């Protein structure tokens, strides 16, 4: 009987000791601080894409197509003469359809509309205005897109990530020291966003082929931005 009581008492003591250990472990949980770090790098644009079209109309589909073909051939020839490599010119869309005119309560067949769209990949952005001017003078009558990019995108994002880590560390250090603590090691880090956006500026580039037509275009720079979330351990001083 005494031995059974002794076992019961020891069991109760073990439970209290275990509970005490659990409380002590809870009190020693790692204290953390979470901060956002941001990095930004500006890169000058050095590439451009121009999307333009020749649109012709005629009641005779053959004539509309032939006129379109002649104008586009002339445009491509002049662009190549102006130092745009042939492999930098690509056809992105070609369509032929007959327009419908609503007249006297019904649809009446109209002219045939022929559209030939090309995209120019330009590595020398100082030539953008000249290429647009040449295209317009030789028959292009729609300009649907002009965009700029940088060839330095990956390097810029890499630098932005480094700046974001340093920014997070500075923010965490200020918060930790201001509250009477010391910043510890990084416990986790994650990237929330990495993107390249355009910040354009006005550029007036004179047409080298003629003084009669000068196209003002938008050049500019690309901003590479990275946003990260970092969890640091904080230590008592």
PDB file of C-alpha atoms in Angstrom:
ATOM      1  CA  UNK A   1       0.000   0.000   0.000  1.00  0.00           C
ATOM      2  CA  UNK A   2       2.838   2.404   0.959  1.00  0.00           C
ATOM      3  CA  UNK A   3       4.611   1.642  -2.273  1.00  0.00           C
ATOM      4  CA  UNK A   4       1.461   2.507  -4.252  1.00  0.00           C
ATOM      5  CA  UNK A   5       1.149   5.850  -2.427  1.00  0.00           C
ATOM      6  CA  UNK A   6       4.816   6.568  -3.132  1.00  0.00           C
ATOM      7  CA  UNK A   7       4.314   5.873  -6.828  1.00  0.00           C
ATOM      8  CA  UNK A   8       1.285   8.206  -6.890  1.00  0.00           C
ATOM      9  CA  UNK A   9       3.227  11.009  -5.220  1.00  0.00           C
ATOM     10  CA  UNK A  10       6.133  10.611  -7.637  1.00  0.00           C
ATOM     11  CA  UNK A  11       3.738  10.721 -10.589  1.00  0.00           C
ATOM     12  CA  UNK A  12       2.223  13.978  -9.360  1.00  0.00           C
ATOM     13  CA  UNK A  13       5.679  15.484  -8.844  1.00  0.00           C
ATOM     14  CA  UNK A  14       6.686  14.439 -12.366  1.00  0.00           C
ATOM     15  CA  UNK A  15       3.614  16.179 -13.804  1.00  0.00           C
ATOM     16  CA  UNK A  16       4.466  19.424 -11.962  1.00  0.00           C
ATOM     17  CA  UNK A  17       8.115  19.255 -13.067  1.00  0.00           C
ATOM     18  CA  UNK A  18       7.104  18.634 -16.663  1.00  0.00           C
ATOM     19  CA  UNK A  19       4.683  21.555 -16.511  1.00  0.00           C
ATOM     20  CA  UNK A  20       7.430  23.759 -15.093  1.00  0.00           C
ATOM     21  CA  UNK A  21       9.758  22.793 -17.942  1.00  0.00           C
ATOM     22  CA  UNK A  22       7.022  23.581 -20.441  1.00  0.00           C
ATOM     23  CA  UNK A  23       6.466  27.030 -18.917  1.00  0.00           C
ATOM     24  CA  UNK A  24      10.209  27.708 -18.947  1.00  0.00           C
ATOM     25  CA  UNK A  25      10.466  26.726 -22.629  1.00  0.00           C
ATOM     26  CA  UNK A  26       7.534  28.974 -23.496  1.00  0.00           C
ATOM     27  CA  UNK A  27       9.258  31.884 -21.796  1.00  0.00           C
ATOM     28  CA  UNK A  28      12.350  31.276 -23.920  1.00  0.00           C
ATOM     29  CA  UNK A  29      10.549  31.557 -27.246  1.00  0.00           C
ATOM     30  CA  UNK A  30      12.479  33.521 -29.869  1.00  0.00           C
ATOM     31  CA  UNK A  31      11.516  37.189 -30.037  1.00  0.00           C
ATOM     32  CA  UNK A  32      11.285  38.533 -33.582  1.00  0.00           C
ATOM     33  CA  UNK A  33      10.756  41.672 -35.584  1.00  0.00           C
ATOM     34  CA  UNK A  34       9.367  41.774 -39.140  1.00  0.00           C
ATOM     35  CA  UNK A  35      10.261  44.541 -41.576  1.00  0.00           C
ATOM     36  CA  UNK A  36       9.757  45.396 -45.254  1.00  0.00           C
ATOM     37  CA  UNK A  37      12.815  46.216 -47.356  1.00  0.00           C
ATOM     38  CA  UNK A  38      12.671  48.084 -50.657  1.00  0.00           C
ATOM     39  CA  UNK A  39      15.252  48.599 -53.367  1.00  0.00           C
ATOM     40  CA  UNK A  40      15.091  50.660 -56.548  1.00  0.00           C
ATOM     41  CA  UNK A  41      17.506  51.004 -59.467  1.00  0.00           C
ATOM     42  CA  UNK A  42      17.139  53.331 -62.444  1.00  0.00           C
ATOM     43  CA  UNK A  43      18.372  52.141 -65.859  1.00  0.00           C
ATOM     44  CA  UNK A  44      18.460  54.124 -69.086  1.00  0.00           C
ATOM     45  CA  UNK A  45      16.388  52.584 -71.864  1.00  0.00           C
ATOM     46  CA  UNK A  46      18.452  51.406 -74.818  1.00  0.00           C
ATOM     47  CA  UNK A  47      15.925  49.395 -76.865  1.00  0.00           C
ATOM     48  CA  UNK A  48      12.591  50.144 -78.496  1.00  0.00           C
ATOM     49  CA  UNK A  49       9.775  48.362 -80.309  1.00  0.00           C
ATOM     50  CA  UNK A  50       7.646  50.143 -82.885  1.00  0.00           C
ATOM     51  CA  UNK A  51       4.416  48.598 -84.171  1.00  0.00           C
ATOM     52  CA  UNK A  52       2.938  50.220 -87.266  1.00  0.00           C
ATOM     53  CA  UNK A  53       0.595  49.316 -90.108  1.00  0.00           C
ATOM     54  CA  UNK A  54      -0.325  50.028 -93.686  1.00  0.00           C
ATOM     55  CA  UNK A  55      -4.095  50.080 -94.218  1.00  0.00           C
ATOM     56  CA  UNK A  56      -5.569  50.309 -97.713  1.00  0.00           C
ATOM     57  CA  UNK A  57      -9.139  50.203 -98.994  1.00  0.00           C
ATOM     58  CA  UNK A  58     -10.703  49.507-102.371  1.00  0.00           C
ATOM     59  CA  UNK A  59     -13.861  47.929-103.751  1.00  0.00           C
ATOM     60  CA  UNK A  60     -11.520  45.624-105.681  1.00  0.00           C
ATOM     61  CA  UNK A  61      -9.770  43.294-103.216  1.00  0.00           C
ATOM     62  CA  UNK A  62      -6.857  42.689-105.625  1.00  0.00           C
ATOM     63  CA  UNK A  63      -6.202  46.400-106.009  1.00  0.00           C
ATOM     64  CA  UNK A  64      -6.414  46.983-102.243  1.00  0.00           C
ATOM     65  CA  UNK A  65      -3.968  44.146-101.610  1.00  0.00           C
ATOM     66  CA  UNK A  66      -1.544  45.236-104.336  1.00  0.00           C
ATOM     67  CA  UNK A  67      -1.479  48.833-103.094  1.00  0.00           C
ATOM     68  CA  UNK A  68      -0.833  47.620 -99.566  1.00  0.00           C
ATOM     69  CA  UNK A  69       1.961  45.310-100.692  1.00  0.00           C
ATOM     70  CA  UNK A  70       3.667  48.063-102.697  1.00  0.00           C
ATOM     71  CA  UNK A  71       3.623  50.476 -99.767  1.00  0.00           C
ATOM     72  CA  UNK A  72       4.878  47.925 -97.249  1.00  0.00           C
ATOM     73  CA  UNK A  73       7.681  46.800 -99.575  1.00  0.00           C
ATOM     74  CA  UNK A  74       8.744  50.407 -99.970  1.00  0.00           C
ATOM     75  CA  UNK A  75       8.696  50.970 -96.194  1.00  0.00           C
ATOM     76  CA  UNK A  76      10.834  47.897 -95.485  1.00  0.00           C
ATOM     77  CA  UNK A  77      13.290  48.834 -98.222  1.00  0.00           C
ATOM     78  CA  UNK A  78      13.735  52.360 -96.869  1.00  0.00           C
ATOM     79  CA  UNK A  79      14.132  51.122 -93.287  1.00  0.00           C
ATOM     80  CA  UNK A  80      16.868  48.692 -94.323  1.00  0.00           C
ATOM     81  CA  UNK A  81      18.621  51.495 -96.219  1.00  0.00           C
ATOM     82  CA  UNK A  82      18.453  53.543 -93.005  1.00  0.00           C
ATOM     83  CA  UNK A  83      20.464  50.809 -91.204  1.00  0.00           C
ATOM     84  CA  UNK A  84      17.671  48.771 -89.602  1.00  0.00           C
ATOM     85  CA  UNK A  85      18.659  45.097 -90.048  1.00  0.00           C
ATOM     86  CA  UNK A  86      16.163  43.006 -91.999  1.00  0.00           C
ATOM     87  CA  UNK A  87      15.840  40.486 -89.165  1.00  0.00           C
ATOM     88  CA  UNK A  88      14.626  43.320 -86.912  1.00  0.00           C
ATOM     89  CA  UNK A  89      11.483  43.697 -89.037  1.00  0.00           C
ATOM     90  CA  UNK A  90       8.716  41.167 -88.465  1.00  0.00           C
ATOM     91  CA  UNK A  91       5.138  40.869 -89.674  1.00  0.00           C
ATOM     92  CA  UNK A  92       2.848  40.581 -86.657  1.00  0.00           C
ATOM     93  CA  UNK A  93      -0.587  40.714 -88.312  1.00  0.00           C
ATOM     94  CA  UNK A  94      -2.134  40.640 -91.774  1.00  0.00           C
ATOM     95  CA  UNK A  95      -5.870  40.815 -92.469  1.00  0.00           C
ATOM     96  CA  UNK A  96      -8.340  41.333 -95.320  1.00  0.00           C
ATOM     97  CA  UNK A  97     -12.048  41.842 -94.873  1.00  0.00           C
ATOM     98  CA  UNK A  98     -14.959  43.584 -96.534  1.00  0.00           C
ATOM     99  CA  UNK A  99     -16.530  46.421 -94.618  1.00  0.00           C
ATOM    100  CA  UNK A 100     -20.297  46.563 -94.139  1.00  0.00           C
ATOM    101  CA  UNK A 101     -22.195  49.837 -94.463  1.00  0.00           C
ATOM    102  CA  UNK A 102     -25.597  50.239 -92.827  1.00  0.00           C
ATOM    103  CA  UNK A 103     -27.806  51.944 -95.384  1.00  0.00           C
ATOM    104  CA  UNK A 104     -31.587  52.211 -95.726  1.00  0.00           C
ATOM    105  CA  UNK A 105     -32.177  49.738 -92.933  1.00  0.00           C
ATOM    106  CA  UNK A 106     -29.810  47.037 -94.172  1.00  0.00           C
ATOM    107  CA  UNK A 107     -26.121  46.181 -94.405  1.00  0.00           C
ATOM    108  CA  UNK A 108     -24.537  46.895 -97.772  1.00  0.00           C
ATOM    109  CA  UNK A 109     -21.126  45.452 -98.764  1.00  0.00           C
ATOM    110  CA  UNK A 110     -18.467  48.174 -98.691  1.00  0.00           C
ATOM    111  CA  UNK A 111     -14.806  48.374 -99.564  1.00  0.00           C
ATOM    112  CA  UNK A 112     -12.234  45.722 -98.855  1.00  0.00           C
ATOM    113  CA  UNK A 113      -9.909  46.690 -96.013  1.00  0.00           C
ATOM    114  CA  UNK A 114      -6.355  45.299 -96.105  1.00  0.00           C
ATOM    115  CA  UNK A 115      -4.114  45.751 -93.057  1.00  0.00           C
ATOM    116  CA  UNK A 116      -0.467  44.722 -92.782  1.00  0.00           C
ATOM    117  CA  UNK A 117       1.180  45.248 -89.381  1.00  0.00           C
ATOM    118  CA  UNK A 118       4.913  45.054 -88.692  1.00  0.00           C
ATOM    119  CA  UNK A 119       7.031  45.409 -85.553  1.00  0.00           C
ATOM    120  CA  UNK A 120      10.462  47.027 -85.600  1.00  0.00           C
ATOM    121  CA  UNK A 121      12.978  46.011 -82.946  1.00  0.00           C
ATOM    122  CA  UNK A 122      15.331  48.942 -82.527  1.00  0.00           C
ATOM    123  CA  UNK A 123      18.638  48.629 -80.651  1.00  0.00           C
ATOM    124  CA  UNK A 124      19.674  52.240 -81.288  1.00  0.00           C
ATOM    125  CA  UNK A 125      16.933  54.426 -79.779  1.00  0.00           C
ATOM    126  CA  UNK A 126      18.357  57.549 -81.393  1.00  0.00           C
ATOM    127  CA  UNK A 127      16.951  56.158 -84.668  1.00  0.00           C
ATOM    128  CA  UNK A 128      13.357  55.762 -83.448  1.00  0.00           C
ATOM    129  CA  UNK A 129      12.122  59.105 -84.754  1.00  0.00           C
ATOM    130  CA  UNK A 130      13.806  58.554 -88.114  1.00  0.00           C
ATOM    131  CA  UNK A 131      12.275  55.088 -88.541  1.00  0.00           C
ATOM    132  CA  UNK A 132       8.783  56.358 -87.721  1.00  0.00           C
ATOM    133  CA  UNK A 133       9.152  59.284 -90.106  1.00  0.00           C
ATOM    134  CA  UNK A 134      10.391  57.075 -92.949  1.00  0.00           C
ATOM    135  CA  UNK A 135       7.508  54.673 -92.424  1.00  0.00           C
ATOM    136  CA  UNK A 136       4.892  57.438 -92.482  1.00  0.00           C
ATOM    137  CA  UNK A 137       6.358  59.079 -95.556  1.00  0.00           C
ATOM    138  CA  UNK A 138       6.306  55.786 -97.450  1.00  0.00           C
ATOM    139  CA  UNK A 139       2.752  54.723 -96.711  1.00  0.00           C
ATOM    140  CA  UNK A 140       2.312  53.679 -93.068  1.00  0.00           C
ATOM    141  CA  UNK A 141      -0.888  55.196 -91.702  1.00  0.00           C
ATOM    142  CA  UNK A 142      -1.305  53.549 -88.287  1.00  0.00           C
ATOM    143  CA  UNK A 143       1.121  53.526 -85.342  1.00  0.00           C
ATOM    144  CA  UNK A 144      -0.316  51.284 -82.647  1.00  0.00           C
ATOM    145  CA  UNK A 145       2.565  50.925 -80.201  1.00  0.00           C
ATOM    146  CA  UNK A 146       5.900  52.438 -79.211  1.00  0.00           C
ATOM    147  CA  UNK A 147       7.578  50.942 -76.146  1.00  0.00           C
ATOM    148  CA  UNK A 148      11.007  51.194 -74.565  1.00  0.00           C
ATOM    149  CA  UNK A 149      12.958  48.635 -72.575  1.00  0.00           C
ATOM    150  CA  UNK A 150      16.409  48.192 -71.102  1.00  0.00           C
ATOM    151  CA  UNK A 151      18.905  45.428 -71.864  1.00  0.00           C
ATOM    152  CA  UNK A 152      20.141  45.789 -68.271  1.00  0.00           C
ATOM    153  CA  UNK A 153      16.992  44.383 -66.664  1.00  0.00           C
ATOM    154  CA  UNK A 154      18.470  41.359 -64.847  1.00  0.00           C
ATOM    155  CA  UNK A 155      21.504  43.231 -63.499  1.00  0.00           C
ATOM    156  CA  UNK A 156      19.259  46.071 -62.344  1.00  0.00           C
ATOM    157  CA  UNK A 157      16.948  43.675 -60.487  1.00  0.00           C
ATOM    158  CA  UNK A 158      19.971  42.046 -58.845  1.00  0.00           C
ATOM    159  CA  UNK A 159      21.185  45.426 -57.574  1.00  0.00           C
ATOM    160  CA  UNK A 160      17.680  46.293 -56.414  1.00  0.00           C
ATOM    161  CA  UNK A 161      17.545  43.076 -54.351  1.00  0.00           C
ATOM    162  CA  UNK A 162      20.847  43.949 -52.655  1.00  0.00           C
ATOM    163  CA  UNK A 163      19.536  47.415 -51.833  1.00  0.00           C
ATOM    164  CA  UNK A 164      16.298  45.926 -50.488  1.00  0.00           C
ATOM    165  CA  UNK A 165      18.203  43.667 -48.062  1.00  0.00           C
ATOM    166  CA  UNK A 166      20.280  46.619 -46.818  1.00  0.00           C
ATOM    167  CA  UNK A 167      17.141  48.722 -46.473  1.00  0.00           C
ATOM    168  CA  UNK A 168      15.448  46.013 -44.395  1.00  0.00           C
ATOM    169  CA  UNK A 169      18.491  45.708 -42.138  1.00  0.00           C
ATOM    170  CA  UNK A 170      18.604  49.474 -41.544  1.00  0.00           C
ATOM    171  CA  UNK A 171      14.908  49.595 -40.662  1.00  0.00           C
ATOM    172  CA  UNK A 172      15.168  46.603 -38.332  1.00  0.00           C
ATOM    173  CA  UNK A 173      18.255  48.025 -36.602  1.00  0.00           C
ATOM    174  CA  UNK A 174      16.506  51.327 -35.895  1.00  0.00           C
ATOM    175  CA  UNK A 175      13.443  49.584 -34.463  1.00  0.00           C
ATOM    176  CA  UNK A 176      15.482  47.159 -32.359  1.00  0.00           C
ATOM    177  CA  UNK A 177      17.904  49.702 -30.864  1.00  0.00           C
ATOM    178  CA  UNK A 178      15.157  52.267 -30.277  1.00  0.00           C
ATOM    179  CA  UNK A 179      13.319  49.717 -28.140  1.00  0.00           C
ATOM    180  CA  UNK A 180      16.426  48.802 -26.120  1.00  0.00           C
ATOM    181  CA  UNK A 181      17.276  45.592 -27.948  1.00  0.00           C
ATOM    182  CA  UNK A 182      19.953  44.239 -30.256  1.00  0.00           C
ATOM    183  CA  UNK A 183      19.279  42.972 -33.756  1.00  0.00           C
ATOM    184  CA  UNK A 184      19.994  39.276 -34.218  1.00  0.00           C
ATOM    185  CA  UNK A 185      20.207  36.991 -37.224  1.00  0.00           C
ATOM    186  CA  UNK A 186      17.770  36.692 -40.116  1.00  0.00           C
ATOM    187  CA  UNK A 187      15.211  33.952 -39.498  1.00  0.00           C
ATOM    188  CA  UNK A 188      13.385  34.182 -42.820  1.00  0.00           C
ATOM    189  CA  UNK A 189      13.313  36.293 -45.956  1.00  0.00           C
ATOM    190  CA  UNK A 190      10.851  36.360 -48.853  1.00  0.00           C
ATOM    191  CA  UNK A 191      10.437  38.402 -52.006  1.00  0.00           C
ATOM    192  CA  UNK A 192       7.026  40.009 -52.329  1.00  0.00           C
ATOM    193  CA  UNK A 193       7.482  41.826 -55.606  1.00  0.00           C
ATOM    194  CA  UNK A 194      10.064  42.379 -58.356  1.00  0.00           C
ATOM    195  CA  UNK A 195       9.100  44.492 -61.343  1.00  0.00           C
ATOM    196  CA  UNK A 196      10.413  46.863 -63.988  1.00  0.00           C
ATOM    197  CA  UNK A 197       8.352  49.962 -64.752  1.00  0.00           C
ATOM    198  CA  UNK A 198       8.834  52.800 -67.223  1.00  0.00           C
ATOM    199  CA  UNK A 199       9.396  56.422 -66.333  1.00  0.00           C
ATOM    200  CA  UNK A 200       9.371  58.256 -69.626  1.00  0.00           C
ATOM    201  CA  UNK A 201      10.757  61.626 -70.544  1.00  0.00           C
ATOM    202  CA  UNK A 202      10.189  63.761 -73.608  1.00  0.00           C
ATOM    203  CA  UNK A 203      12.725  63.360 -76.404  1.00  0.00           C
ATOM    204  CA  UNK A 204      12.639  65.371 -79.611  1.00  0.00           C
ATOM    205  CA  UNK A 205      14.673  63.447 -82.175  1.00  0.00           C
ATOM    206  CA  UNK A 206      15.074  65.147 -85.531  1.00  0.00           C
ATOM    207  CA  UNK A 207      14.418  63.043 -88.595  1.00  0.00           C
ATOM    208  CA  UNK A 208      17.776  62.494 -90.260  1.00  0.00           C
ATOM    209  CA  UNK A 209      16.223  61.752 -93.639  1.00  0.00           C
ATOM    210  CA  UNK A 210      14.303  64.986 -94.063  1.00  0.00           C
ATOM    211  CA  UNK A 211      13.805  68.375 -92.473  1.00  0.00           C
ATOM    212  CA  UNK A 212      10.115  68.269 -93.360  1.00  0.00           C
ATOM    213  CA  UNK A 213       9.014  65.624 -90.866  1.00  0.00           C
ATOM    214  CA  UNK A 214      10.309  65.377 -87.304  1.00  0.00           C
ATOM    215  CA  UNK A 215       8.538  63.076 -84.852  1.00  0.00           C
ATOM    216  CA  UNK A 216       8.694  63.820 -81.109  1.00  0.00           C
ATOM    217  CA  UNK A 217       8.910  60.494 -79.259  1.00  0.00           C
ATOM    218  CA  UNK A 218       9.022  59.322 -75.676  1.00  0.00           C
ATOM    219  CA  UNK A 219      12.333  57.891 -74.520  1.00  0.00           C
ATOM    220  CA  UNK A 220      13.161  57.548 -70.843  1.00  0.00           C
ATOM    221  CA  UNK A 221      14.323  55.118 -68.219  1.00  0.00           C
ATOM    222  CA  UNK A 222      13.217  51.892 -66.569  1.00  0.00           C
ATOM    223  CA  UNK A 223      12.849  51.565 -62.807  1.00  0.00           C
ATOM    224  CA  UNK A 224      13.587  48.145 -61.325  1.00  0.00           C
ATOM    225  CA  UNK A 225      11.856  47.734 -57.960  1.00  0.00           C
ATOM    226  CA  UNK A 226      12.121  44.909 -55.427  1.00  0.00           C
ATOM    227  CA  UNK A 227      10.156  44.529 -52.193  1.00  0.00           C
ATOM    228  CA  UNK A 228      11.065  41.905 -49.587  1.00  0.00           C
ATOM    229  CA  UNK A 229       9.814  40.797 -46.175  1.00  0.00           C
ATOM    230  CA  UNK A 230      12.463  39.898 -43.566  1.00  0.00           C
ATOM    231  CA  UNK A 231      12.049  38.390 -40.103  1.00  0.00           C
ATOM    232  CA  UNK A 232      14.919  39.088 -37.666  1.00  0.00           C
ATOM    233  CA  UNK A 233      15.641  37.698 -34.246  1.00  0.00           C
ATOM    234  CA  UNK A 234      15.914  40.395 -31.552  1.00  0.00           C
ATOM    235  CA  UNK A 235      18.132  39.995 -28.485  1.00  0.00           C
ATOM    236  CA  UNK A 236      18.174  41.702 -25.115  1.00  0.00           C
ATOM    237  CA  UNK A 237      21.074  44.068 -24.573  1.00  0.00           C
TER     238      UNK A 237
END
